[in-house]
Structure formats: C-alpha cells, structure tokens
Amino acid sequence: MKNIAYILINYFFANIADMVLFYILLRPICFSKQSLKNGIVTILLLSQFVILVDYFCEPGSIILMITVNMVWFFMGSITEKHVSKKKTVFQLILSSVILVISNIMFICIPILVFKLDVVDLLSNGHIRWILIIFSKVLEIILAFYSLYLIRYYKILQHTYFFKPICCLFSLFILSSLFLFKEILNLQKLKKPMHTNTIMVLLITEFTILAVIVFIIQVYKKLQYMNKTEVENHIQKLVLDCQKDAIKTIRTKQHEYKNHIESINALLLEHDINKAEYYIRKLLKQSIDTDQTIRKNASFMEILIDYKLKEAKTNEIQIIKKLTVCHDIPIEEYDLAIVINNAMNNAIEACIKLPVIKRYIKCIIIIKLNYLNFYFENSCKEDIEWVNDELVTTKNDKAVHGFGLQNIKHVVNKYNGIFMIGANKGIFNLKCSLLIPEYSTKQSYNTIQE
C-alpha cells in the first residue's frame, strides 16, 4: 500500500504539478484560445510522457528538463501559430527556474536547516512525501505570483531585455543542477556533506536572482522616465499650440480699435451698407475668437480659461476661484503639466456621467509662499486602486495613466505636496508648489465664477 502511495505522489502528483506549472505560465501566450478541458488533457499527456521518458531512458535531470521545454515549445507553436518565440522561451526558462527553486526547497533547505540526511529525502518515507507535496504546492503558488508580476509590470510587452534575463536564469538553473548533483554524488560516495560549500552555492544562486530583480526594477524605472519624457514633450507641443492661438487672439483684439475707427468713418460718410458689411465681417471673426481669454490675463488664467471652455462644451458645470499674481517664478511648462493633466482627468471622468451630475471645481490660490491647486470633480464610484495608486480605466494601460505621475514629478521638482482621494463619487486632487524666491509685493487678480 505504501509503495502505491509513493508511486502516486512521487510520479503522478509530482509530474502533473510540474506540467501545471508550465501550462499556467504558457497559457496567456500559447494556449489562450484552448478550452480548459483540452488544457487538462494536454497536462495529463505531457505528464505521462515525462514519466515514460524518465523511466525507460533515464536521461538525467538536465537532458530531461531540456526535453520537457522543447516539447512544450513545440506544443505551443502548434496551438498558436503566430506566437512570439521570444516570449515563449522566456516563459519556459521562467518555468524551469521555478522548478529549480522548488527542488532547492525540497533538497537543500531540509539538509541545511533541519539537518536531515539525504537518505531520508531519497527514501519512500513520510518525510519525502511531505516535502514533495510542499514543494509542488510552492511551484503552483510561484507560478501564479510570477504571472501576476508579469501582467502588473507588463514585462512581456517589451522583449529587448529578455536576453540578459534569460542568460541569468540559465546560469541560475545550471548552478542549481550542479548543486543537486554534488549533493547526490556525496551521498552516493558516502562522503560527509560540506555545509559551507552548499551555502556558497545557495548564496550565489540567490545573488543571481537578486541581480535579475534589480535589472527588472532598473528597466521599469527607465521605462517610466522615457514615457514621462514623451508625455512631457506632448504637453509642450499642446502648450505651444495654445500659446500660438492666444497670440492670434490678442493680435485680433489689438486691431479692434482700428476696426472701430473704420466703422465710425463709414457712418460719418452715411455709408450704412458698407458699415453693416464691415460689422458682419467682424462679428464672424469674433465667433472664432476665444471670448474667455482676457488681454491682460496671466498665463495661468489663460490656460485655466482654455480648459474650462473645453469643459463647458461638454456640458459640465464650472466652479472657479483664482487668486494669483502675474509674475510667479514657476515655469509655464510645469504649470501646463499640472493644469492640463488635472483638467483632462476631470473632464474625462465627468463625461462618463449623466449631464446633471457633471461638475468641476477649480481653486488656485497663493498662501504661505505656496501655489496651491485644488481640483474636484464628479466621477464613478467604482474607482480602482492598487497600492494606494489610482489605476487608469483606459484599455491601453501601457500608454496611459501617466497624468498623475507627471503632476507628482512637477510637485517633487518644487518640493511640494501632492494628495488625491475619492469618496462617494467625488474625486479630488490637491497639490502645492513651493514658489522659489517669492516676493509678497505682487499685484493679484481674483477671479471667481
């Protein structure tokens, strides 16, 4: 009875767990269109294949692992014809790494921590059964966690860093297999175990894993910086377009005096028809002119008015209060990043709601040498948060969701404060920028709406 239980646990359960590991990591790439029933059949068939190869051929751990990876690669290529080869190889190597970690937990940890003999691990006793079950459950947990990390960090979307990661993974696998072989050979030759040697090998392997994690984190940091730079460049282009439009409007406003003098001259000559034609022409031009922009307004007021007009065209109620001076020593590009991103997010959130619920409150004041922004808007109640960060609801998350991050970047640049919150369908954003070399002897404009 014990032999039957041993066979079921050691061969059937262990091999199925290994194949489930490969299937979990490869499913998003190669088997996404496959039904669960077919997936179970694939796992069972490959599990039996591994048992037969191991039993009749006895190829050894390295050759067996390579064979299993090749079979899964072949199965994935057949199931999904347009699958990415790089992504498949990456997932296969990751699966092998998890298998190796599982074996480390099965062989090395019991020997080093619990001082167990290798004989106990290789025998058919209860200790081996417990360790097999524990290590295989650990495999499945690591598989799901790795899949979560891959999706969260979008690792598979960028394949140009696969080569160094795969090389380190391969080095980790080879060093681990060498470690296992060394332990088994020592036991076979009845030599004493050298704990220091094993510890050095373990430290080497965990160092490799730490380097891999470090590379991924550095990559994510560079990826964020590149996307932020692109986003800021886009903001600059938008700002330049807005400034050109404002310059055109002010030029037209400057010509109003000449137009009025021309109309007055026509009326003095009693040329009513020409005067009416002139007036109609001016009215047509004024329709295309942004009436919300004042000639002597500060850049911040102009930008706010520009965005609030956009909000009004979407039938959003506006509550506005600005108390600012004309010569704040903060770069216009930085102001544009804060205002444009905050207003864009608010407008996008409002247009998803019924017209009666749409509103945006915008308050900008100077207090205690800080330029303080407060934006509040209505929004849906089911806002998603991950690690205290707001998650974008747009479909293409890889190129969206950087608006708040760009605002944070500006806030950090001016040693400011940044806070966001959402409760019962109301979203608010508060940020303060420390004004450098600020003088209180300034003229203020207070605009309230």
PDB file of C-alpha atoms in Angstrom, residues 330-331 333-339 370-373 403-419 430-435:
ATOM      1  CA  ILE A 330       7.329  78.911 -11.867  1.00  0.00           C
ATOM      2  CA  GLU A 331       7.956  77.628 -15.372  1.00  0.00           C
ATOM      3  CA  TYR A 333       5.558  74.258 -18.860  1.00  0.00           C
ATOM      4  CA  ASP A 334       5.257  72.989 -15.286  1.00  0.00           C
ATOM      5  CA  LEU A 335       2.023  74.926 -14.761  1.00  0.00           C
ATOM      6  CA  ALA A 336       0.707  73.487 -18.018  1.00  0.00           C
ATOM      7  CA  ILE A 337       1.503  69.924 -16.924  1.00  0.00           C
ATOM      8  CA  VAL A 338      -0.397  70.346 -13.645  1.00  0.00           C
ATOM      9  CA  ILE A 339      -3.408  72.165 -15.099  1.00  0.00           C
ATOM     10  CA  TYR A 370       2.909  78.040  -1.914  1.00  0.00           C
ATOM     11  CA  LEU A 371       0.923  77.992  -5.126  1.00  0.00           C
ATOM     12  CA  ASN A 372      -2.000  75.766  -4.131  1.00  0.00           C
ATOM     13  CA  PHE A 373      -4.158  73.840  -6.604  1.00  0.00           C
ATOM     14  CA  GLY A 403      -1.073  62.130 -15.959  1.00  0.00           C
ATOM     15  CA  LEU A 404      -0.978  61.942 -12.169  1.00  0.00           C
ATOM     16  CA  GLN A 405       2.622  60.707 -12.296  1.00  0.00           C
ATOM     17  CA  ASN A 406       3.608  63.778 -14.310  1.00  0.00           C
ATOM     18  CA  ILE A 407       1.896  66.038 -11.772  1.00  0.00           C
ATOM     19  CA  LYS A 408       3.828  64.276  -8.996  1.00  0.00           C
ATOM     20  CA  HIS A 409       7.045  64.886 -10.931  1.00  0.00           C
ATOM     21  CA  VAL A 410       6.354  68.633 -11.038  1.00  0.00           C
ATOM     22  CA  VAL A 411       5.357  68.684  -7.352  1.00  0.00           C
ATOM     23  CA  ASN A 412       8.615  66.962  -6.384  1.00  0.00           C
ATOM     24  CA  LYS A 413      10.566  69.422  -8.532  1.00  0.00           C
ATOM     25  CA  TYR A 414       9.213  72.322  -6.432  1.00  0.00           C
ATOM     26  CA  ASN A 415       9.399  70.469  -3.071  1.00  0.00           C
ATOM     27  CA  GLY A 416       5.634  70.484  -2.894  1.00  0.00           C
ATOM     28  CA  ILE A 417       2.775  68.393  -1.559  1.00  0.00           C
ATOM     29  CA  PHE A 418       0.537  66.020  -3.524  1.00  0.00           C
ATOM     30  CA  MET A 419      -2.680  64.302  -2.393  1.00  0.00           C
ATOM     31  CA  LYS A 430      -4.670  68.744  -4.061  1.00  0.00           C
ATOM     32  CA  CYS A 431      -1.136  69.853  -4.771  1.00  0.00           C
ATOM     33  CA  SER A 432       1.057  72.725  -3.624  1.00  0.00           C
ATOM     34  CA  LEU A 433       4.195  74.084  -5.292  1.00  0.00           C
ATOM     35  CA  LEU A 434       6.763  75.968  -3.223  1.00  0.00           C
ATOM     36  CA  ILE A 435       7.358  79.258  -5.044  1.00  0.00           C
TER      37      ILE A 435
END
